[in-house]
Coordinates of C-alpha atoms in Angstrom, one line a residue:
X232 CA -34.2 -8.8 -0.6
X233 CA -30.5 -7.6 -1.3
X234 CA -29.9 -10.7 1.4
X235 CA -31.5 -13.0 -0.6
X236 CA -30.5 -11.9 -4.0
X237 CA -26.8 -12.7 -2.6
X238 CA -27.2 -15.8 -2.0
X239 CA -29.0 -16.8 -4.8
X240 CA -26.3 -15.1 -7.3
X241 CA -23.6 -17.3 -5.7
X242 CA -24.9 -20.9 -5.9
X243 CA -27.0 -20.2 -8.9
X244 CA -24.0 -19.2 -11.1
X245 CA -22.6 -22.4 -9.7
X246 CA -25.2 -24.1 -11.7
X247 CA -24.6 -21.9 -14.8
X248 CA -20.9 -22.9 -14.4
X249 CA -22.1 -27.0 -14.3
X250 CA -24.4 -26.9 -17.1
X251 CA -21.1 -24.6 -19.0
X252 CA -19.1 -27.8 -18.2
X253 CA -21.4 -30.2 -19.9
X254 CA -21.6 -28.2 -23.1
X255 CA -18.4 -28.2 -23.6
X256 CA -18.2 -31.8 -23.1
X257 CA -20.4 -32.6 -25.5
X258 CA -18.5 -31.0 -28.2
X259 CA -17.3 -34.8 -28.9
X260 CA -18.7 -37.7 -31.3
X261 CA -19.3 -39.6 -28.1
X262 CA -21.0 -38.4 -24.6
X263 CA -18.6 -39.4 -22.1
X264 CA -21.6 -40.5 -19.9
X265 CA -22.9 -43.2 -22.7
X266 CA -21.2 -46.2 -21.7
X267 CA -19.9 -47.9 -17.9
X268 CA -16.3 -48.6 -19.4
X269 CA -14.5 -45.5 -18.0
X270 CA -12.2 -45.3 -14.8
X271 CA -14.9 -43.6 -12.8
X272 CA -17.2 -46.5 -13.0
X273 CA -18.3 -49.2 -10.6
X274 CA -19.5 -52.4 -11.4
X275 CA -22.8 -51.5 -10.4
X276 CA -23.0 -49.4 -13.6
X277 CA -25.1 -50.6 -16.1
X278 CA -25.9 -48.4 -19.4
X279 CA -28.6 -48.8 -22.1
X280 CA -27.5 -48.1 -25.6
X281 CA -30.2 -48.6 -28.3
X282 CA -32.6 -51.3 -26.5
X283 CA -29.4 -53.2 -25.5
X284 CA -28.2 -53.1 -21.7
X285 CA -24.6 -53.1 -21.7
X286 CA -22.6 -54.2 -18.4
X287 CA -19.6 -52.6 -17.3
X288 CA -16.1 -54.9 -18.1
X289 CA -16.5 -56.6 -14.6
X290 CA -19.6 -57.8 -15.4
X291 CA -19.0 -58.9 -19.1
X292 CA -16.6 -61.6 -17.9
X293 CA -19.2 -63.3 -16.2
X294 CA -20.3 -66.7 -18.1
X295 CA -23.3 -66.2 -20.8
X296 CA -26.2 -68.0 -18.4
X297 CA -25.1 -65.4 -15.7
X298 CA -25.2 -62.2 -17.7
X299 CA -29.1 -62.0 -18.2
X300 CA -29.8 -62.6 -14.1
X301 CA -27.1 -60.2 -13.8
X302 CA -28.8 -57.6 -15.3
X303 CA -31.9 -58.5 -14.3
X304 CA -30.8 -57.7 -10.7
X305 CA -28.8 -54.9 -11.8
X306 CA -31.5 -53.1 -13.4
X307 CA -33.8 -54.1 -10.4
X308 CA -31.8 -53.3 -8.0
X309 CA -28.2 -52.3 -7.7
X310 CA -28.5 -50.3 -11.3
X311 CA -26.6 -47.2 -11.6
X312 CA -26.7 -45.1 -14.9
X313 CA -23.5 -44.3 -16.6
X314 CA -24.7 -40.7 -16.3
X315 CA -25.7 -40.8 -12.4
X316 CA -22.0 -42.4 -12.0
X317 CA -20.5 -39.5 -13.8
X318 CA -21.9 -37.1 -12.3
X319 CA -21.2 -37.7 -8.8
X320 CA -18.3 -39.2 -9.3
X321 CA -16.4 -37.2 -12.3
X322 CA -17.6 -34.0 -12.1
X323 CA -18.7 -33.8 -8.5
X324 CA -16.3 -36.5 -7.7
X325 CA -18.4 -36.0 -4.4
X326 CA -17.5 -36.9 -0.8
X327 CA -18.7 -38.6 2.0
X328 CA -20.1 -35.8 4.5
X329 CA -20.6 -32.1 4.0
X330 CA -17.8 -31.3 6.4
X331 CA -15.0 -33.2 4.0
X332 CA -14.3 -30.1 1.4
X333 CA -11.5 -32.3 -0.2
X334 CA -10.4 -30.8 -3.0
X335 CA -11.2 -27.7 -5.5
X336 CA -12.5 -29.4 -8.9
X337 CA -10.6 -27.7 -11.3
X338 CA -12.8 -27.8 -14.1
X339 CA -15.8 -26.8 -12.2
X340 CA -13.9 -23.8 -10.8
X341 CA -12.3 -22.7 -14.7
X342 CA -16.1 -22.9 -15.5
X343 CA -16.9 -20.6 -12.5
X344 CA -14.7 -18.1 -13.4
X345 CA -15.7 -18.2 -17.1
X346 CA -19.5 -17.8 -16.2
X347 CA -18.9 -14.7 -13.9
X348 CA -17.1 -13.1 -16.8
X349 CA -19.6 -13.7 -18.9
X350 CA -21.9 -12.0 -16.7
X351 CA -20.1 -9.2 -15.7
X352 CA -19.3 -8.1 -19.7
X353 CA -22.8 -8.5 -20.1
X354 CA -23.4 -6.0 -17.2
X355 CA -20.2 -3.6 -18.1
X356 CA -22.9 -1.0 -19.3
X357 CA -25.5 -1.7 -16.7
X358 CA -28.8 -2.5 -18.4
X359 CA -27.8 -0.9 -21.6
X360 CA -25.8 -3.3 -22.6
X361 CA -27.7 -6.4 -20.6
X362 CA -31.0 -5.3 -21.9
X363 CA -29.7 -6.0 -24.9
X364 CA -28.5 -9.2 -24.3
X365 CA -31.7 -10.4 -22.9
X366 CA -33.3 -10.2 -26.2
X367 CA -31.5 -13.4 -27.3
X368 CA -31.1 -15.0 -23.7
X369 CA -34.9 -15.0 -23.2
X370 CA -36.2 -15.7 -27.1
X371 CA -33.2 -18.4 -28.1
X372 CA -34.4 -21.0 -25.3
X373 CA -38.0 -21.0 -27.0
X374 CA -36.4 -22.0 -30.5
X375 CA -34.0 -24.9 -29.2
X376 CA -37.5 -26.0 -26.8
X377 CA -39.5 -26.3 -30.1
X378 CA -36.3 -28.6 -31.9
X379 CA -36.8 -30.8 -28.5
X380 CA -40.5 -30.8 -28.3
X381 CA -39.8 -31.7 -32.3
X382 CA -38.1 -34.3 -31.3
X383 CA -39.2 -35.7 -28.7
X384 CA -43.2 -36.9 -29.4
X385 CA -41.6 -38.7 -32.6
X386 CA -39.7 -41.0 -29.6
X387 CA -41.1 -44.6 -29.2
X388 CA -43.0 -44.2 -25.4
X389 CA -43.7 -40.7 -25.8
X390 CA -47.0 -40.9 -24.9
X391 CA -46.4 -42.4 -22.3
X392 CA -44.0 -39.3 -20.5
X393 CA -46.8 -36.8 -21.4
X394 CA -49.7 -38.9 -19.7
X395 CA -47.5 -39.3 -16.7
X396 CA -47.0 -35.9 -17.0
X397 CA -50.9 -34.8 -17.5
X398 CA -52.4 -37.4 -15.1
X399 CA -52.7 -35.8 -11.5
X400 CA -51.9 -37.4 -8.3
X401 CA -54.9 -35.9 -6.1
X402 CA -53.6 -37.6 -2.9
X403 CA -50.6 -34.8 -3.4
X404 CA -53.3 -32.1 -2.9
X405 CA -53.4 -32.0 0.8
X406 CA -49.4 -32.4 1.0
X407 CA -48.1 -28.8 2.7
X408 CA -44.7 -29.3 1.0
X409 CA -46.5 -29.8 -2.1
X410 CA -47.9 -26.2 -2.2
X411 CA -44.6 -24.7 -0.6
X412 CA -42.4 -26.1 -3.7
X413 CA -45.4 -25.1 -6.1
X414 CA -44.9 -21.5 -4.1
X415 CA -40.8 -21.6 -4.4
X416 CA -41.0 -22.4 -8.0
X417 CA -43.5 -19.3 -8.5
X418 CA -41.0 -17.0 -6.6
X419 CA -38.3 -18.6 -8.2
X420 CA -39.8 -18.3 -11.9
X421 CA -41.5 -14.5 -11.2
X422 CA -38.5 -13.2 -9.4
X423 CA -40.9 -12.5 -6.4
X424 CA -39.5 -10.4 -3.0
X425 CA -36.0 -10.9 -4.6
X426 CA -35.7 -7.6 -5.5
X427 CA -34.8 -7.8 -9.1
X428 CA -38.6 -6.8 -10.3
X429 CA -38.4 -3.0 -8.2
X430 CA -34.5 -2.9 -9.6
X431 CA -35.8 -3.4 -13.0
X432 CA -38.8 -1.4 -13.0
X433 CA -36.9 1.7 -11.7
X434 CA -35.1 1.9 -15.1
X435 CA -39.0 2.2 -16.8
X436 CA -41.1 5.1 -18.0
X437 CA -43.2 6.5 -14.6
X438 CA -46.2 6.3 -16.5
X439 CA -44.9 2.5 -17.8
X440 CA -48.1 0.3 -18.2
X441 CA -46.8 -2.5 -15.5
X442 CA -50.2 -3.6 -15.5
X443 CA -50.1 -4.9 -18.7
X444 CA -46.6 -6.2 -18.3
X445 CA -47.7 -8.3 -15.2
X446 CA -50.3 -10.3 -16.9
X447 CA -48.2 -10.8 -20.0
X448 CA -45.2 -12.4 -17.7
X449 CA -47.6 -13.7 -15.5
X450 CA -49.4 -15.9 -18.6
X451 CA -46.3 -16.7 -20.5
X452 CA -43.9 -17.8 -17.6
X453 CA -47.0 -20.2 -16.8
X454 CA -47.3 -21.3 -20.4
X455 CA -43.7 -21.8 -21.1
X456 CA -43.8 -23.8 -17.7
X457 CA -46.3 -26.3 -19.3
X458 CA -44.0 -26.2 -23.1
X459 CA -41.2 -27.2 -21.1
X460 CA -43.1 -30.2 -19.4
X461 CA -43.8 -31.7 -22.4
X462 CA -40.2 -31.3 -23.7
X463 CA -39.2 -32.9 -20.6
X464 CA -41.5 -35.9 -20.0
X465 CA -41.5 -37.2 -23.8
X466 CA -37.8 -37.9 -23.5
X467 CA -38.4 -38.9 -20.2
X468 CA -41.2 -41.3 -21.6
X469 CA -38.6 -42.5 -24.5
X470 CA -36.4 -43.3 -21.8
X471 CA -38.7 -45.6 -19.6
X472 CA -39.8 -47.7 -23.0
X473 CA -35.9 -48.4 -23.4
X474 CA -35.2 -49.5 -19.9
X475 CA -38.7 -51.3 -19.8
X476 CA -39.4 -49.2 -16.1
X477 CA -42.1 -46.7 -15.0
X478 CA -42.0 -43.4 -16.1
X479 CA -41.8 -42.8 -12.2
X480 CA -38.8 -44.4 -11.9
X481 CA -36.5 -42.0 -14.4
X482 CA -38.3 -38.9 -13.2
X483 CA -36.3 -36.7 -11.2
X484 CA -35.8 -33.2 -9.8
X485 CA -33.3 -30.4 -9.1
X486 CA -29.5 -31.2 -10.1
X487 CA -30.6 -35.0 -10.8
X488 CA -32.8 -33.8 -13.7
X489 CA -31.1 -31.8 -15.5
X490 CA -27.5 -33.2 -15.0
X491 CA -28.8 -37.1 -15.0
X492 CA -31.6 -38.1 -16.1
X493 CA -32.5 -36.2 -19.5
X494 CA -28.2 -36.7 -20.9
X495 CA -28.8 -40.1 -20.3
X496 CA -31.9 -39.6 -21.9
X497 CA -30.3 -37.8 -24.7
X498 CA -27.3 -40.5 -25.2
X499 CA -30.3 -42.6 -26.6
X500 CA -30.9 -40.5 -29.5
X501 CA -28.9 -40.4 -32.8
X502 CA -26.5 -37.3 -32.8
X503 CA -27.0 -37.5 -28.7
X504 CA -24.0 -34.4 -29.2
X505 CA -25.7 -32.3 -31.0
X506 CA -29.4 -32.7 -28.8
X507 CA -26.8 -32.5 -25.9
X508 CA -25.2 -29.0 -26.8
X509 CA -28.6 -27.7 -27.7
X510 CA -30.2 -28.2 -24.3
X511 CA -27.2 -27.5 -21.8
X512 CA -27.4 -24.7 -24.2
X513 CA -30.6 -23.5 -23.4
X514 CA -30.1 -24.4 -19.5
X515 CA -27.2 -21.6 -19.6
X516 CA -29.1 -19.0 -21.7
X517 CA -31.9 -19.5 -19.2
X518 CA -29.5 -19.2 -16.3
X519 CA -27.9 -16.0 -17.3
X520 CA -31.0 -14.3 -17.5
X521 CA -31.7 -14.8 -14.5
X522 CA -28.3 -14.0 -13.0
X523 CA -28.1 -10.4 -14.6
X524 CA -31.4 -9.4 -12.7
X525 CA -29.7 -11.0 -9.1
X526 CA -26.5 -9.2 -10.2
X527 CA -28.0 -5.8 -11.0
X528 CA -30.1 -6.1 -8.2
X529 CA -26.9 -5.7 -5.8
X530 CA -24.8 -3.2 -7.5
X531 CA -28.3 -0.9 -7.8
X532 CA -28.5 -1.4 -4.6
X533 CA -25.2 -0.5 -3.7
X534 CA -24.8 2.8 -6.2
X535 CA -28.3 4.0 -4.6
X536 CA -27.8 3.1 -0.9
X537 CA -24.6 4.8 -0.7
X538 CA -24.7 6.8 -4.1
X539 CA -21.1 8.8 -3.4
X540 CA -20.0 10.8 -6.2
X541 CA -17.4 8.4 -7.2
X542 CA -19.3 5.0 -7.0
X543 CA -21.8 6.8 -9.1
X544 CA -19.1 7.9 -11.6
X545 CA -17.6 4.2 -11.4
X546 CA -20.5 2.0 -11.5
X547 CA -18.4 -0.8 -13.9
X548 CA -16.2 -1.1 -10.7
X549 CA -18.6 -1.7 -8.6
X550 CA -20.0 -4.0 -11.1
X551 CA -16.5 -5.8 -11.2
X552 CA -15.7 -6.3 -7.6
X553 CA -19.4 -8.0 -6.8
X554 CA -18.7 -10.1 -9.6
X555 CA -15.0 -11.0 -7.7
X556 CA -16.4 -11.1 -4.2
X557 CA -19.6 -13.5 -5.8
X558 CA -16.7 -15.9 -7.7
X559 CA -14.6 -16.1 -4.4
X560 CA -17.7 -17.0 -2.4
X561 CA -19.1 -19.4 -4.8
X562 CA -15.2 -21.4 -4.8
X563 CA -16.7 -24.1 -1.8
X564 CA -19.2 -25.3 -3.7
X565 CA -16.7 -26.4 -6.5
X566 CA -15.2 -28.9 -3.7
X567 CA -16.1 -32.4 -3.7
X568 CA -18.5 -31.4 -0.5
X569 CA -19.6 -28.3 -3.1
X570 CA -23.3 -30.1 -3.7
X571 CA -23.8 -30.5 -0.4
X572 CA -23.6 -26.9 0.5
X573 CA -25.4 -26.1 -2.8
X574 CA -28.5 -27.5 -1.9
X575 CA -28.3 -26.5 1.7
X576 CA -28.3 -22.5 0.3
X577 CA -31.0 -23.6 -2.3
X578 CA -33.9 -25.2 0.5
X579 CA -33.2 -22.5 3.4
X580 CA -31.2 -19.8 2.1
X581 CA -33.5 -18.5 -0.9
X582 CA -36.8 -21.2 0.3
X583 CA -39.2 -20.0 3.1
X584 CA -37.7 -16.8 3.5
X585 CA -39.0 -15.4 0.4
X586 CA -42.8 -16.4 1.5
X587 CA -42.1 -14.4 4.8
X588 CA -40.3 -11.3 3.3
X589 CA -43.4 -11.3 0.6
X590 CA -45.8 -11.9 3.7
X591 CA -44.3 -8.9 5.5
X592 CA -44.4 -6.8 2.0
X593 CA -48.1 -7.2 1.6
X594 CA -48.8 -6.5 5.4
X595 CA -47.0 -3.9 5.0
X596 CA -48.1 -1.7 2.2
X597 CA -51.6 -2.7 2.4
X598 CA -52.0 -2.2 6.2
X599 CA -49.5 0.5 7.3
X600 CA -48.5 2.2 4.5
X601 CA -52.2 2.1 3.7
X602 CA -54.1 0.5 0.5
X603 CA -56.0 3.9 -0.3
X604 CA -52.9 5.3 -0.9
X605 CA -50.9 2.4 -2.9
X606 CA -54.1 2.1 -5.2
X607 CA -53.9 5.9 -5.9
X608 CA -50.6 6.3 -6.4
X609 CA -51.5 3.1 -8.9
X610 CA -53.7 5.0 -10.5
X611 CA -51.4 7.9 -10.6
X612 CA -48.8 6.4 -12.6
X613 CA -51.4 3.7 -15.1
X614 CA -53.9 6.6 -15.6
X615 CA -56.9 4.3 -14.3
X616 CA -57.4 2.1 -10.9
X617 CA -56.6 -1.0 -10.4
X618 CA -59.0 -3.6 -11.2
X619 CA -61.1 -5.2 -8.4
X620 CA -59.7 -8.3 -8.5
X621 CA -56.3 -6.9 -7.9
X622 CA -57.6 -4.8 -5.0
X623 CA -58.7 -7.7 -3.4
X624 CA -56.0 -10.1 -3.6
X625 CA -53.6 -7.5 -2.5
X626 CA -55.4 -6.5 0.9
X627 CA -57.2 -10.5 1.3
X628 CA -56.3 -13.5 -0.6
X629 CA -52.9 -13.0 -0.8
X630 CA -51.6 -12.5 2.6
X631 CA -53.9 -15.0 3.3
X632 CA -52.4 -17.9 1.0
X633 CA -49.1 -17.0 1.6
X634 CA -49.6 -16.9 6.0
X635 CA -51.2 -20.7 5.4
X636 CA -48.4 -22.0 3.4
X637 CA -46.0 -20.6 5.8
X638 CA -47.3 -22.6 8.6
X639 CA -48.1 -25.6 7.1
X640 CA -44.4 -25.9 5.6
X641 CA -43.3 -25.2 8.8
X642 CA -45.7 -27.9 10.4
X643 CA -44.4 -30.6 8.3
X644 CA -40.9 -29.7 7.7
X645 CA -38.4 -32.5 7.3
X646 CA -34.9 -32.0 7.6
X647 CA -33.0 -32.1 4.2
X648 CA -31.3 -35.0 2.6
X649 CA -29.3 -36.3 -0.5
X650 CA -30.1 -39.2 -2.0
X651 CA -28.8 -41.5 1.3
X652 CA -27.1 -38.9 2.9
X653 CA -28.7 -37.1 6.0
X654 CA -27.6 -33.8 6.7
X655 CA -25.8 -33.6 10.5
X656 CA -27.7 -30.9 13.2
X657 CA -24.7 -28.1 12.4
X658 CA -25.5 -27.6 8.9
X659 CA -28.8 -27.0 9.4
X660 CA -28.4 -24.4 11.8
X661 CA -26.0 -23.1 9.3
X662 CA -28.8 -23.7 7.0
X663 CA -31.9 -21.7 9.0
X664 CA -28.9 -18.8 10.0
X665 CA -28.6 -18.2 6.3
X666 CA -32.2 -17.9 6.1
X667 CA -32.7 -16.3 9.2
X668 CA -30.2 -13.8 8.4
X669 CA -32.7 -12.0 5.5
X670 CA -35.6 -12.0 7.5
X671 CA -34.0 -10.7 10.7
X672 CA -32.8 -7.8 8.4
X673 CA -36.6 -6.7 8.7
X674 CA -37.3 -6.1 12.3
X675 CA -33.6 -4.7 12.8
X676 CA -34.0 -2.0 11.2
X677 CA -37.6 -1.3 12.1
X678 CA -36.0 -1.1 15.3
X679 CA -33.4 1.1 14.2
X680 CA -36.5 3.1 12.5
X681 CA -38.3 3.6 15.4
X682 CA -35.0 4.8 18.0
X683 CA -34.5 7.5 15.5
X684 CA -38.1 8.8 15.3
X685 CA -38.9 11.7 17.0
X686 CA -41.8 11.2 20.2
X687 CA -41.3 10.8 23.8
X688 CA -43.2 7.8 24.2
X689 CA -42.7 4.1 22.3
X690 CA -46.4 4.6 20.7
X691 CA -45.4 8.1 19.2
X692 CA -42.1 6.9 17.9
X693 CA -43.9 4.0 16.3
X694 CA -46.5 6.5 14.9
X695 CA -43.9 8.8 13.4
X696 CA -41.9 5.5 12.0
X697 CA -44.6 4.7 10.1
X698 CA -45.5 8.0 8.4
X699 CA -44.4 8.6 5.1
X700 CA -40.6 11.1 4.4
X701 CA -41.9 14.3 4.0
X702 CA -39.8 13.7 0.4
X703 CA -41.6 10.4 -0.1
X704 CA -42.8 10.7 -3.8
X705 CA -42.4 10.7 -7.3
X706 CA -38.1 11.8 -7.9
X707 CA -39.2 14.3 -10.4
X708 CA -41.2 17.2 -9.6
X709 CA -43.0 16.9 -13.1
X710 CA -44.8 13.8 -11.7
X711 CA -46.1 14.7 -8.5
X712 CA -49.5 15.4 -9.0
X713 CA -52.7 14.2 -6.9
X714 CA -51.7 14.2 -3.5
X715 CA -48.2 14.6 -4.4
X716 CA -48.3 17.9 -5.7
X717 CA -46.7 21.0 -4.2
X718 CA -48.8 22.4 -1.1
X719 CA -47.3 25.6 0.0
X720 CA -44.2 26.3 -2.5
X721 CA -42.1 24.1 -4.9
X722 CA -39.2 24.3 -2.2
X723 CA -41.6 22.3 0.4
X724 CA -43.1 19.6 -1.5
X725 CA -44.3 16.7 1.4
X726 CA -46.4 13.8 0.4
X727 CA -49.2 13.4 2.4
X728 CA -51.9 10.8 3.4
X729 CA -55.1 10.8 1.7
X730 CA -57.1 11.8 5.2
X731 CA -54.3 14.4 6.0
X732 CA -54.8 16.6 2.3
X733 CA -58.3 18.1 3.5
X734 CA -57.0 19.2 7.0
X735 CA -53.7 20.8 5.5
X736 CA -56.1 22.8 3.6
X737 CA -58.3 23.9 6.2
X738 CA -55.0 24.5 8.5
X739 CA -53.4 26.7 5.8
X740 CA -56.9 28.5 5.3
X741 CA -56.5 29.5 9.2
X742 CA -53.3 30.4 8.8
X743 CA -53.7 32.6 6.3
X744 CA -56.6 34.7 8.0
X745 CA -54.2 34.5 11.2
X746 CA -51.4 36.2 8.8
X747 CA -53.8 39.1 7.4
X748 CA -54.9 39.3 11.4
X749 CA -51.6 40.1 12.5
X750 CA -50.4 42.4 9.5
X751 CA -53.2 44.5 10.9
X752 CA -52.2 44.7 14.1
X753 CA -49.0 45.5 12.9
X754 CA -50.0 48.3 10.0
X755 CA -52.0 49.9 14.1
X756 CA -48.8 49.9 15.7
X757 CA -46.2 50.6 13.4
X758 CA -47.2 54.0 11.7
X759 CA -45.3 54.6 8.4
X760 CA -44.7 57.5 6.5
X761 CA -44.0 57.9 3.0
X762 CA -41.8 61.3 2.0
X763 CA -41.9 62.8 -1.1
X764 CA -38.6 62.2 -1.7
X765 CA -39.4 58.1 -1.5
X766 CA -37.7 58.2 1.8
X767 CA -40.0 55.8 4.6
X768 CA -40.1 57.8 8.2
X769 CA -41.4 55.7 11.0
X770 CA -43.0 56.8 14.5
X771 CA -42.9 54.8 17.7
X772 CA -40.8 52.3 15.9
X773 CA -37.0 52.5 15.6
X774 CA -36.4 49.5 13.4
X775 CA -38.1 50.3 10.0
X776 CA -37.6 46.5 9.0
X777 CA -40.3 45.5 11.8

């Protein structure tokens, strides 16, 4: 999970630093993405501004009879948006092959550096201060949603966004890559087997109602999924009834959403700047919530792994130098080749490996760690079971879904591309090392686990592995209770299987009789004598300690 959490911190605070970039260019009176008359533009570029298509300069010096086939074909055909055209070729300024690096894009890296900071002030105190924070990061976005959503059903073709958005497409259904990017985006939106969820939930309460929590989270992160549709498509829809297209054909995902389509989208509304600054806005507030849980995961990870007096005592400067080591990683992908490397770590990096390491988590605790015991310590820390339902998907359903979309996405993978550009054979074994490399942290150290057990044989070894620490438990000694309370003494606390508790009894029963056995022996063969004066004589045994 640390694995994963590492590479998701750096490219994703790449995208914090891009959508940083774009706010601050929109504190202008004109979107420098509106119109096709700037240097980076090609005479391919063709912009809309009200319901009138506008041609770049090239084009307007064609005659009058020549303009409207022009732009027919343009629009048809050849038609690039003046904010497709700026991205990749201002900000990206993008190259030809993911080997060309060229050159660092200044702005993009200034942006970089003042996202990390941001970050790391925000996680000086740890989550003192970033709990804090959070409050506004996580609540704000739903106010500057509401001014869109406002906003954007008063657009002319609306309606038609939202229908596009609420009408199925059932022949999608049987599609594996369908339900592994509806299974990303739930891992990606939960924060599942990234670690951030156990880091979090450390700092709670032991008897914390996470129950409760997990439905609450669960309900609104699918409901705010659904809000933000309808933001999305309406301007989306608004934008198809300008350019006279299918909704289809302005829809997007990943970086060509959020950076393409909706500014253009945007430049077609009045004050485009101020609807511009409000959603990049939101994009970074939403971003940097999720980048103090990946950044908090590490340096908890890191204080409790190796937990040294002075990297406890100096937890800011450990804080500091991941945030240094995460800037200086994340510096390639502000090259020209920068996207391409982005969107490699985004489909293998932080993709399928998530499904496996959650796979091997439910196998795990379910089937070796055993599901008696994880639903009483459950119980232990909610005051009641978990509910049926829970139980089931747990040990069943889940393992189940999650095996099943495994293989099928592995059965239909297609390499990845961008736009045109197909990605050459070395960078995707660049790409399946990276994800190979936090799965394969897994069966290491199980490995490593097992060589260190104690047993003569393999099975034994493999037996002892996977027996709980004889520590294993609540930290505090005020919370273990049940099957984690003290046995013999409070200096030998062990937690125990549920099957193991009655035979400890029944052993420590037989030891006891064998004790009181063996003090009388002893009291026959060792004869003491008691003077008057308090004194202790002995007979037949020299050593009156015996």
């Amino acid at each position: 999970m640390m694995v994963v959490s590492t590479y998701i911190g750096i490219y994703y605070n790449v995208v914090i630093c891009i959508a940083f970039y774009y706010f601050f260019m929109s504190m202008t009176n004109l979107l420098p993405w509106t119109y096709c008359n700037n240097p980076w533009n090609t005479p391919d570029c063709s912009g809309v501004v009200g319901n009138t298509p506008r041609l770049n300069a090239s084009l307007a010096n064609a005659t009058t009879s020549l303009v409207a086939g022009v732009t027919e074909v343009v629009n048809r055909t050849k038609r690039t948006s003046p904010s497709e055209e700026y991205w990749k070729h201002y900000v990206l300024n993008i190259s030809d092959d993911i080997g060309n690096f060229g050159e660092v894009r200044l702005p993009i890296l200034g942006c970089l550096a003042i996202s990390w900071v941001v970050v790391f002030l925000c996680l000086i105190r740890g989550v003192k201060s970033s709990g804090k924070v959070v409050y506004f990061t996580a609540t704000f976005p739903y106010v500057v949603l509401t001014i869109l959503f406002i906003r954007g059903i008063t657009l002319d073709g609306a309606i038609n966004g939202i229908m596009y958005y609420l009408t199925p497409q059932w022949q999608k259904v049987l599609d594996a890559k369908v339900w592994g990017d509806a299974a990303s985006q739930i891992f990606y939106s939960l924060g599942c087997a990234w670690g951030g969820l156990i880091t979090m939930a450390s700092y709670n309460k032991f008897h914390n109602n996470c129950f409760r929590d997990s439905i609450i989270i669960s309900i609104t992160n699918c409901a705010t999924s659904v809000y933000a549709g309808f933001v999305i498509f309406s301007i989306l829809g608004f934008m198809a009834h300008n350019l006279n297209v299918p909704v289809s054909e302005v829809a997007d995902h990943g970086p060509g959403l959020a950076f393409v389509a909706y500014p253009e989208a945007l430049t077609l509304l009045p004050i485009s700047p101020l609807w511009s600054l409000l959603f990049f806005f939101m994009l970074i507030l939403l971003g940097l919530g999720t980048q103090f849980c990946l950044l908090e995961t590490l340096v908890t990870a890191i204080v409790d792994e190796i937990g040294t007096d002075w990297i406890i005592r100096n937890k800011t400067v450990v804080t500091l130098s991941v945030a240094i080591v995460g800037f200086l990683l994340g510096v390639p992908l502000t090259t020209q080749a920068g996207i391409y490397w982005l969107l490699l770590m985004d489909n293998y990096a932080a993709s399928f490996s998530l499904v496996i390491i959650s796979c091997i988590m439910c196998i795990c605790v379910m089937y070796i760690y055993g599901h008696k015991n994880y639903f009483k310590d459950v119980e232990m820390m909610l005051g009641f079971p978990p509910p049926l339902f829970f139980k089931v998907c747990w040990r069943f359903i889940s393992p189940v879904i999650i095996s099943f979309i495994l293989i099928f996405t592995v059965i239909q993978y297609k390499p990845i591309t961008y736009n045109d550009y197909v990605y050459p054979g070395w960078s995707l074994a660049i790409g399946f090392s990276m994800a190979l490399s936090s799965v394969v942290c897994i069966p290491i150290y199980a490995l490593y686990k097992i060589s260190r057990s104690p047993g003569a044989t393999f099975r034994e070894r493999l037996k002892n592995a996977c027996k709980s620490h004889p520590k294993w438990g609540p930290a505090l000694q005020e919370h273990r209770t049940g099957r984690y309370a003290p046995m013999a003494s409070e200096d030998t606390v062990e937690a125990r299987p549920l099957k193991e508790k009655e035979e400890l009894k029944e052993e420590q029963k037989e030891e006891e009789k064998e004790k009181e056995k063996d003090k009388e022996k002893k009291d026959e063969i060792s004869l003491t004598i008691q003077g008057s004066n308090g004194s202790t004589n002995t007979h037949n045994n020299p050593n009156p300690s015996a």
